[in-house]
mmCIF file of C-alpha atoms and ligand atoms in Angstrom:
data_model
loop_
_atom_site.group_PDB
_atom_site.id
_atom_site.type_symbol
_atom_site.label_atom_id
_atom_site.label_comp_id
_atom_site.label_asym_id
_atom_site.label_seq_id
_atom_site.Cartn_x
_atom_site.Cartn_y
_atom_site.Cartn_z
ATOM 1 C CA MET M 870 8.332 -12.303 40.790
ATOM 2 C CA THR M 871 5.013 -13.306 41.973
ATOM 3 C CA GLN M 872 2.805 -15.869 40.408
ATOM 4 C CA ALA M 873 0.651 -13.459 38.856
ATOM 5 C CA ARG M 874 3.317 -12.123 37.181
ATOM 6 C CA LEU M 875 4.226 -15.157 35.105
ATOM 7 C CA SER M 876 0.354 -15.854 34.279
ATOM 8 C CA GLY M 877 0.096 -12.767 32.679
ATOM 9 C CA LYS M 878 0.693 -12.719 28.595
ATOM 10 C CA VAL M 879 0.675 -10.649 25.620
ATOM 11 C CA PHE M 880 -1.153 -11.613 22.510
ATOM 12 C CA LEU M 881 -0.365 -9.760 19.160
ATOM 13 C CA ILE M 882 -3.111 -10.961 17.030
ATOM 14 C CA GLY M 883 -3.527 -9.813 13.733
ATOM 15 C CA ALA M 884 -7.191 -9.119 13.440
ATOM 16 C CA GLY M 885 -7.429 -9.166 9.619
ATOM 17 C CA PRO M 886 -8.379 -6.676 6.748
ATOM 18 C CA GLY M 887 -11.601 -5.617 7.687
ATOM 19 C CA ASP M 888 -14.005 -8.534 6.927
ATOM 20 C CA PRO M 889 -14.864 -9.914 10.368
ATOM 21 C CA GLU M 890 -14.620 -13.331 9.285
ATOM 22 C CA LEU M 891 -11.770 -13.261 8.076
ATOM 23 C CA LEU M 892 -9.944 -14.187 11.540
ATOM 24 C CA THR M 893 -8.834 -17.019 12.514
ATOM 25 C CA LEU M 894 -9.929 -19.788 15.702
ATOM 26 C CA LYS M 895 -7.013 -18.795 17.269
ATOM 27 C CA ALA M 896 -7.631 -15.474 17.249
ATOM 28 C CA VAL M 897 -11.509 -16.458 18.490
ATOM 29 C CA ARG M 898 -10.559 -18.332 21.117
ATOM 30 C CA LEU M 899 -7.779 -15.607 22.609
ATOM 31 C CA ILE M 900 -10.592 -12.875 22.222
ATOM 32 C CA ALA M 901 -13.233 -14.478 23.998
ATOM 33 C CA GLN M 902 -9.968 -15.371 27.105
ATOM 34 C CA ALA M 903 -9.263 -11.761 27.208
ATOM 35 C CA ASP M 904 -9.100 -9.665 30.551
ATOM 36 C CA VAL M 905 -8.168 -6.452 28.813
ATOM 37 C CA ILE M 906 -8.079 -6.037 24.574
ATOM 38 C CA LEU M 907 -6.212 -2.704 22.771
ATOM 39 C CA VAL M 908 -7.017 -2.103 19.424
ATOM 40 C CA ASP M 909 -5.863 -0.469 16.766
ATOM 41 C CA ASP M 910 -7.279 1.740 14.263
ATOM 42 C CA LEU M 911 -7.549 -0.289 11.542
ATOM 43 C CA VAL M 912 -9.650 -3.260 13.332
ATOM 44 C CA ASN M 913 -13.208 -4.023 12.863
ATOM 45 C CA ARG M 914 -14.542 -3.324 16.129
ATOM 46 C CA ALA M 915 -17.364 -6.120 15.262
ATOM 47 C CA ILE M 916 -14.629 -8.502 16.113
ATOM 48 C CA LEU M 917 -15.230 -7.540 19.568
ATOM 49 C CA ARG M 918 -18.209 -9.231 19.460
ATOM 50 C CA HIS M 919 -16.147 -12.387 20.333
ATOM 51 C CA ALA M 920 -14.912 -11.345 23.795
ATOM 52 C CA ARG M 921 -16.383 -11.610 26.970
ATOM 53 C CA ALA M 922 -18.977 -9.642 28.796
ATOM 54 C CA GLY M 923 -16.552 -7.616 31.213
ATOM 55 C CA VAL M 924 -13.896 -7.372 29.182
ATOM 56 C CA ARG M 925 -12.041 -3.825 28.932
ATOM 57 C CA VAL M 926 -11.479 -2.692 25.942
ATOM 58 C CA ARG M 927 -8.824 0.698 25.078
ATOM 59 C CA TYR M 928 -8.284 1.888 21.974
ATOM 60 C CA VAL M 929 -4.577 2.704 20.794
ATOM 61 C CA GLY M 930 -5.183 4.265 17.555
ATOM 62 C CA LYS M 931 -2.471 5.499 15.694
ATOM 63 C CA ARG M 932 -2.988 6.747 12.365
ATOM 64 C CA GLY M 933 -0.059 8.334 10.252
ATOM 65 C CA GLY M 934 -0.279 12.093 10.394
ATOM 66 C CA CYS M 935 -3.090 12.014 12.541
ATOM 67 C CA ARG M 936 -2.701 12.667 16.895
ATOM 68 C CA SER M 937 -1.904 9.164 17.522
ATOM 69 C CA THR M 938 -1.391 7.093 20.833
ATOM 70 C CA PRO M 939 2.138 7.287 21.580
ATOM 71 C CA GLN M 940 3.879 3.689 21.021
ATOM 72 C CA SER M 941 5.679 3.947 24.514
ATOM 73 C CA PHE M 942 2.441 4.240 26.295
ATOM 74 C CA ILE M 943 0.774 1.534 24.697
ATOM 75 C CA ASN M 944 4.097 -0.718 25.183
ATOM 76 C CA ARG M 945 3.901 0.160 29.127
ATOM 77 C CA LEU M 946 0.413 -0.802 29.196
ATOM 78 C CA MET M 947 1.035 -3.878 27.580
ATOM 79 C CA ALA M 948 3.367 -4.743 30.053
ATOM 80 C CA HIS M 949 1.301 -3.282 33.060
ATOM 81 C CA GLU M 950 -1.417 -5.594 32.529
ATOM 82 C CA ALA M 951 0.297 -8.578 31.672
ATOM 83 C CA SER M 952 2.545 -8.135 35.233
ATOM 84 C CA LYS M 953 -0.606 -7.890 36.860
ATOM 85 C CA GLY M 954 -1.594 -11.296 35.549
ATOM 86 C CA HIS M 955 -4.022 -10.619 32.478
ATOM 87 C CA GLN M 956 -4.240 -12.323 29.541
ATOM 88 C CA VAL M 957 -3.984 -8.974 26.940
ATOM 89 C CA VAL M 958 -4.847 -9.285 23.426
ATOM 90 C CA ARG M 959 -3.643 -6.460 21.426
ATOM 91 C CA LEU M 960 -5.687 -6.782 18.259
ATOM 92 C CA LYS M 961 -3.789 -5.223 14.888
ATOM 93 C CA GLY M 962 -5.245 -4.980 11.374
ATOM 94 C CA GLY M 963 -4.142 -7.422 8.635
ATOM 95 C CA ASP M 964 -1.454 -9.430 10.126
ATOM 96 C CA ALA M 965 0.297 -7.945 13.063
ATOM 97 C CA LEU M 966 3.695 -8.517 11.559
ATOM 98 C CA ILE M 967 3.491 -6.520 8.495
ATOM 99 C CA PHE M 968 3.835 -3.147 9.108
ATOM 100 C CA GLY M 969 2.915 -2.996 12.505
ATOM 101 C CA ARG M 970 6.348 -1.695 14.616
ATOM 102 C CA ALA M 971 5.562 -5.457 15.839
ATOM 103 C CA ASN M 972 8.958 -5.887 16.753
ATOM 104 C CA GLU M 973 9.151 -3.205 19.668
ATOM 105 C CA GLU M 974 6.601 -4.397 21.026
ATOM 106 C CA ILE M 975 7.648 -7.546 20.950
ATOM 107 C CA ASP M 976 11.436 -6.316 22.064
ATOM 108 C CA PHE M 977 10.072 -4.364 24.949
ATOM 109 C CA LEU M 978 7.827 -7.045 26.510
ATOM 110 C CA GLN M 979 10.390 -9.985 26.318
ATOM 111 C CA ALA M 980 13.450 -7.302 27.893
ATOM 112 C CA ARG M 981 10.438 -7.332 30.820
ATOM 113 C CA GLY M 982 10.213 -10.627 31.250
ATOM 114 C CA VAL M 983 6.948 -10.993 29.766
ATOM 115 C CA MET M 984 5.456 -13.628 27.584
ATOM 116 C CA VAL M 985 4.472 -13.177 24.119
ATOM 117 C CA GLU M 986 2.219 -15.379 21.795
ATOM 118 C CA LEU M 987 1.730 -13.816 18.272
ATOM 119 C CA VAL M 988 -1.191 -15.048 16.383
ATOM 120 C CA ALA M 989 -0.908 -14.716 12.492
ATOM 121 C CA GLY M 990 -3.557 -12.613 10.516
ATOM 122 C CA ILE M 991 -4.788 -12.032 6.896
ATOM 123 C CA THR M 992 -2.742 -9.270 5.642
ATOM 124 C CA SER M 993 -4.084 -6.451 3.524
ATOM 125 C CA ALA M 994 -2.272 -7.670 0.288
ATOM 126 C CA GLN M 995 -4.096 -10.715 0.236
ATOM 127 C CA ALA M 996 -7.196 -9.028 0.788
ATOM 128 C CA ALA M 997 -6.715 -6.985 -2.468
ATOM 129 C CA GLY M 998 -5.537 -9.762 -4.344
ATOM 130 C CA MET M 999 -9.331 -11.163 -3.356
ATOM 131 C CA ALA M 1000 -10.479 -7.750 -4.548
ATOM 132 C CA LEU M 1001 -8.879 -8.320 -7.469
ATOM 133 C CA MET M 1002 -9.700 -11.816 -8.292
ATOM 134 C CA ARG M 1003 -5.969 -12.334 -9.473
ATOM 135 C CA SER M 1004 -3.276 -14.365 -7.373
ATOM 136 C CA LEU M 1005 -0.336 -11.752 -6.949
ATOM 137 C CA THR M 1006 1.458 -14.418 -8.210
ATOM 138 C CA ASP M 1007 0.110 -15.432 -11.019
ATOM 139 C CA ARG M 1008 2.927 -17.713 -12.539
ATOM 140 C CA ALA M 1009 2.627 -16.236 -16.192
ATOM 141 C CA HIS M 1010 3.215 -13.036 -15.298
ATOM 142 C CA SER M 1011 5.105 -12.314 -11.892
ATOM 143 C CA HIS M 1012 7.633 -14.654 -9.930
ATOM 144 C CA GLY M 1013 6.740 -13.088 -6.477
ATOM 145 C CA VAL M 1014 5.266 -10.089 -4.307
ATOM 146 C CA VAL M 1015 6.951 -7.705 -2.495
ATOM 147 C CA PHE M 1016 5.499 -5.478 0.395
ATOM 148 C CA LEU M 1017 6.948 -2.237 0.284
ATOM 149 C CA THR M 1018 5.673 0.629 2.715
ATOM 150 C CA GLY M 1019 4.927 4.150 0.835
ATOM 151 C CA HIS M 1020 6.523 5.776 3.263
ATOM 152 C CA PRO M 1021 10.139 4.688 3.033
ATOM 153 C CA ARG M 1022 12.416 7.815 4.886
ATOM 154 C CA ALA M 1023 8.508 7.868 7.779
ATOM 155 C CA LYS M 1024 10.353 7.913 11.121
ATOM 156 C CA GLU M 1025 6.772 7.880 12.895
ATOM 157 C CA HIS M 1026 5.980 10.117 15.541
ATOM 158 C CA GLY M 1027 7.103 8.673 19.139
ATOM 159 C CA SER M 1028 9.437 5.832 17.381
ATOM 160 C CA THR M 1029 12.730 5.226 19.450
ATOM 161 C CA SER M 1030 13.872 2.984 16.094
ATOM 162 C CA PRO M 1031 16.398 4.882 13.439
ATOM 163 C CA ALA M 1032 14.637 5.406 10.020
ATOM 164 C CA SER M 1033 14.997 3.382 7.423
ATOM 165 C CA PRO M 1034 17.743 2.830 5.659
ATOM 166 C CA ILE M 1035 15.999 2.502 2.343
ATOM 167 C CA GLN M 1036 16.738 5.874 0.925
ATOM 168 C CA THR M 1037 16.229 5.198 -2.858
ATOM 169 C CA THR M 1038 14.462 2.369 -3.953
ATOM 170 C CA ASN M 1039 14.387 1.230 -7.322
ATOM 171 C CA TYR M 1040 11.045 0.311 -7.734
ATOM 172 C CA ALA M 1041 11.735 0.002 -11.703
ATOM 173 C CA ALA M 1042 14.157 -2.485 -11.270
ATOM 174 C CA MET M 1043 11.671 -4.831 -9.119
ATOM 175 C CA ILE M 1044 9.023 -4.565 -11.753
ATOM 176 C CA GLU M 1045 11.411 -5.346 -14.944
ATOM 177 C CA GLN M 1046 12.569 -8.643 -12.923
ATOM 178 C CA GLY M 1047 8.441 -9.638 -12.851
ATOM 179 C CA LEU M 1048 7.405 -8.973 -9.180
ATOM 180 C CA THR M 1049 4.337 -7.479 -8.243
ATOM 181 C CA LEU M 1050 4.748 -4.821 -6.019
ATOM 182 C CA VAL M 1051 1.891 -3.827 -3.308
ATOM 183 C CA PHE M 1052 2.376 -0.392 -1.417
ATOM 184 C CA TYR M 1053 1.276 -0.516 2.137
ATOM 185 C CA MET M 1054 0.241 3.545 3.317
ATOM 186 C CA GLY M 1055 1.181 4.838 -0.065
ATOM 187 C CA LEU M 1056 -2.349 6.554 -0.889
ATOM 188 C CA ALA M 1057 -0.652 9.913 -0.046
ATOM 189 C CA ARG M 1058 2.757 9.043 -1.923
ATOM 190 C CA SER M 1059 1.304 7.960 -4.826
ATOM 191 C CA PRO M 1060 2.036 10.588 -6.813
ATOM 192 C CA GLN M 1061 5.561 10.938 -5.855
ATOM 193 C CA ILE M 1062 5.352 6.564 -6.764
ATOM 194 C CA GLN M 1063 3.793 7.268 -9.741
ATOM 195 C CA SER M 1064 6.307 9.883 -10.960
ATOM 196 C CA ASP M 1065 9.265 8.067 -9.889
ATOM 197 C CA LEU M 1066 7.950 4.888 -11.777
ATOM 198 C CA LEU M 1067 7.738 7.172 -14.698
ATOM 199 C CA ALA M 1068 11.132 8.197 -14.561
ATOM 200 C CA GLN M 1069 12.531 5.352 -14.110
ATOM 201 C CA GLY M 1070 11.162 4.099 -17.195
ATOM 202 C CA ILE M 1071 8.555 2.123 -16.776
ATOM 203 C CA SER M 1072 5.921 2.576 -19.166
ATOM 204 C CA PRO M 1073 2.818 4.858 -18.415
ATOM 205 C CA ASP M 1074 0.626 1.773 -20.110
ATOM 206 C CA PHE M 1075 1.836 -0.336 -17.077
ATOM 207 C CA PRO M 1076 -0.870 -2.185 -15.395
ATOM 208 C CA ALA M 1077 -1.467 -0.901 -11.852
ATOM 209 C CA ALA M 1078 -4.543 -1.305 -9.429
ATOM 210 C CA LEU M 1079 -6.038 0.699 -6.146
ATOM 211 C CA VAL M 1080 -7.754 -1.340 -3.245
ATOM 212 C CA GLN M 1081 -9.685 1.082 -1.002
ATOM 213 C CA ARG M 1082 -10.918 -0.939 2.335
ATOM 214 C CA ALA M 1083 -10.425 -4.410 1.101
ATOM 215 C CA SER M 1084 -13.000 -7.495 2.229
ATOM 216 C CA CYS M 1085 -14.717 -4.973 3.625
ATOM 217 C CA THR M 1086 -18.652 -4.142 2.829
ATOM 218 C CA ASP M 1087 -17.514 -0.674 1.339
ATOM 219 C CA GLU M 1088 -14.360 -2.164 -0.657
ATOM 220 C CA ARG M 1089 -13.837 -0.312 -3.553
ATOM 221 C CA VAL M 1090 -11.817 -1.378 -6.458
ATOM 222 C CA PHE M 1091 -10.243 0.679 -9.741
ATOM 223 C CA ARG M 1092 -8.134 -1.331 -12.255
ATOM 224 C CA MET M 1093 -5.799 1.594 -13.738
ATOM 225 C CA THR M 1094 -2.582 2.308 -15.813
ATOM 226 C CA LEU M 1095 0.569 3.792 -13.598
ATOM 227 C CA GLY M 1096 0.213 7.259 -16.088
ATOM 228 C CA GLN M 1097 -3.426 7.443 -14.327
ATOM 229 C CA ILE M 1098 -2.511 6.968 -10.948
ATOM 230 C CA SER M 1099 -2.671 10.162 -9.583
ATOM 231 C CA ALA M 1100 -5.953 11.126 -11.801
ATOM 232 C CA CYS M 1101 -8.076 7.823 -10.717
ATOM 233 C CA VAL M 1102 -7.398 9.450 -6.646
ATOM 234 C CA LEU M 1103 -8.644 12.482 -7.556
ATOM 235 C CA GLU M 1104 -11.793 11.805 -9.228
ATOM 236 C CA HIS M 1105 -12.757 9.178 -7.162
ATOM 237 C CA ASP M 1106 -11.270 10.732 -4.168
ATOM 238 C CA VAL M 1107 -9.306 7.588 -2.744
ATOM 239 C CA GLN M 1108 -9.539 7.292 0.738
ATOM 240 C CA SER M 1109 -6.852 5.451 2.910
ATOM 241 C CA PRO M 1110 -6.876 2.274 4.022
ATOM 242 C CA ALA M 1111 -5.952 1.663 0.865
ATOM 243 C CA LEU M 1112 -3.478 -0.528 -1.044
ATOM 244 C CA LEU M 1113 -1.329 0.165 -4.571
ATOM 245 C CA ILE M 1114 -0.649 -2.387 -6.748
ATOM 246 C CA LEU M 1115 1.931 -2.083 -9.671
ATOM 247 C CA GLY M 1116 2.108 -5.396 -11.357
ATOM 248 C CA ARG M 1117 1.028 -6.840 -14.768
ATOM 249 C CA VAL M 1118 -1.281 -9.198 -12.297
ATOM 250 C CA ALA M 1119 -3.067 -5.936 -11.808
ATOM 251 C CA GLY M 1120 -4.258 -5.647 -15.768
ATOM 252 C CA HIS M 1121 -7.951 -7.016 -16.531
ATOM 253 C CA SER M 1122 -8.070 -10.260 -16.489
ATOM 254 C CA ALA M 1123 -7.708 -12.242 -19.382
ATOM 255 C CA PHE M 1124 -10.937 -14.219 -18.977
ATOM 256 C CA ARG M 1125 -9.778 -17.682 -21.213
ATOM 257 C CA SER M 1126 -13.287 -19.659 -22.269
ATOM 258 C CA GLU M 1127 -12.748 -23.188 -20.817
ATOM 259 C CA THR M 1128 -12.939 -25.155 -24.207
ATOM 260 C CA ASP M 1129 -12.247 -28.537 -22.897
ATOM 261 C CA PHE M 1130 -15.748 -29.788 -21.732
ATOM 262 C CA ALA M 1131 -13.846 -34.115 -21.009
ATOM 263 C CA THR M 1132 -15.710 -35.256 -17.834
ATOM 264 C CA LEU M 1133 -13.754 -35.405 -14.489
ATOM 265 C CA SER M 1134 -13.385 -39.222 -14.841
ATOM 266 C CA GLU M 1135 -12.112 -38.542 -18.412
ATOM 267 C CA ILE M 1136 -9.348 -36.414 -17.083
ATOM 268 C CA ALA M 1137 -8.839 -38.110 -13.822
ATOM 269 C CA GLY M 1138 -9.361 -41.252 -14.790
ATOM 270 C CA GLN M 1139 -10.729 -43.767 -11.863
ATOM 271 C CA HIS M 1140 -8.207 -42.587 -8.839
ATOM 272 C CA LEU M 1141 -7.142 -39.628 -8.767
ATOM 273 C CA GLY M 1142 -9.733 -37.277 -6.861
ATOM 274 C CA ALA M 1143 -11.397 -40.010 -4.894
ATOM 275 C CA GLU M 1144 -13.396 -40.293 -2.273
ATOM 276 C CA ILE M 1145 -12.219 -40.446 1.137
ATOM 277 C CA PRO M 1146 -14.172 -42.180 3.757
ATOM 278 C CA PHE M 1147 -14.900 -39.278 6.148
ATOM 279 C CA ASP M 1148 -16.600 -39.554 9.866
ATOM 280 C CA PRO M 1149 -17.123 -35.778 10.993
ATOM 281 C CA ARG M 1150 -17.767 -37.010 14.625
ATOM 282 C CA ALA M 1151 -13.945 -38.567 14.796
ATOM 283 C CA ARG M 1152 -11.873 -36.699 16.453
ATOM 284 C CA SER M 1153 -8.281 -36.025 15.211
ATOM 285 C CA GLY M 1154 -5.088 -33.846 16.975
HETATM 286 N N1 SAH R 1788 -0.945 -4.840 9.574
HETATM 287 C C1 SAH R 1788 -1.773 -4.658 8.348
HETATM 288 C C2 SAH R 1788 -0.551 -2.931 7.714
HETATM 289 C C3 SAH R 1788 -0.711 -1.861 8.336
HETATM 290 S S1 SAH R 1788 0.089 -0.378 7.548
HETATM 291 C C4 SAH R 1788 -1.994 -6.029 7.304
HETATM 292 O O1 SAH R 1788 -1.074 -7.019 7.148
HETATM 293 O O2 SAH R 1788 -2.299 -5.350 6.397
HETATM 294 C C5 SAH R 1788 -1.218 0.454 7.369
HETATM 295 C C6 SAH R 1788 -1.794 0.526 6.060
HETATM 296 O O3 SAH R 1788 -1.845 -0.852 5.552
HETATM 297 C C7 SAH R 1788 -2.887 1.136 5.421
HETATM 298 O O4 SAH R 1788 -1.883 2.537 4.835
HETATM 299 C C8 SAH R 1788 -2.805 0.388 3.619
HETATM 300 O O5 SAH R 1788 -2.255 0.748 3.158
HETATM 301 C C9 SAH R 1788 -3.253 -1.115 4.035
HETATM 302 N N2 SAH R 1788 -4.506 -1.430 4.659
HETATM 303 C C10 SAH R 1788 -4.982 -2.135 5.823
HETATM 304 N N3 SAH R 1788 -6.299 -2.655 5.537
HETATM 305 C C11 SAH R 1788 -6.156 -2.330 4.468
HETATM 306 C C12 SAH R 1788 -7.541 -3.186 3.704
HETATM 307 N N4 SAH R 1788 -8.694 -2.927 4.441
HETATM 308 N N5 SAH R 1788 -7.587 -2.193 2.491
HETATM 309 C C13 SAH R 1788 -6.901 -1.585 1.594
HETATM 310 N N6 SAH R 1788 -5.354 -1.069 2.480
HETATM 311 C C14 SAH R 1788 -6.168 -1.513 3.926
#
């Protein structure tokens, strides 16, 4: 094994949901050091401005239903570049580990002795919560969030892994337990999700939302009820990428006017929220 092979590495980096500022400092540093960058289609290309001159950028998009770069090609390309001693950055939309087939890539690379490092990104569900101006775990309505694929049985083109064993998900049970459901890749199947939930006894008035291109400048937010999902998609021509959210937190916010105008010191007393000395020039770990 050569020294070059030892020093090559693949970084699987979450590029965030779209807003190029929703990138970690670590991601920015690694992008700037990369020899080659592989870019998925949901990644905002503006992020590439952090790359150094002369970097090689390769587009390896694969969108559901469209002609796409085979996974096996992407795997081999990453391993090949790393084996030449290159720093390979693989940029994936949102968080690289959420519905990104990351495990297939990690397994492939590690089986060939290629070092892999993971860098977290902000997943689109988080950006959708921000778009709704709601916490998806609002304790009054929800004790948890479930990230679901809208394609539980889908087996992606070129995949070597078996289709998901999740054949019939009981969404209604999750809703009845007070969970917020976030469907990734659920737009095309939203009529089916809607009718499944209605058939499982969830009220047509149950709150739902669709967030298209969360965090992007052309973000669109639609609040509706379960019974209105299909009509909303058609009427507003909602396009991918979009998330479908079902949960009481998706309903209109019940704005509570602030009646307590006590001063902060009255609330907190002398000690709570006390200022601490801070010197921005003093460096710490
Ligand atoms: N790893 C990504 C998800 C990849 S699956 C993440 O963490 O966000 C692709 C699906 O993600 C899309 O079909 C869509 O449902 C969702 N998605 C990705 N970016 C989005 C965005 N900016 N707004 C809304 N949905 C988005």
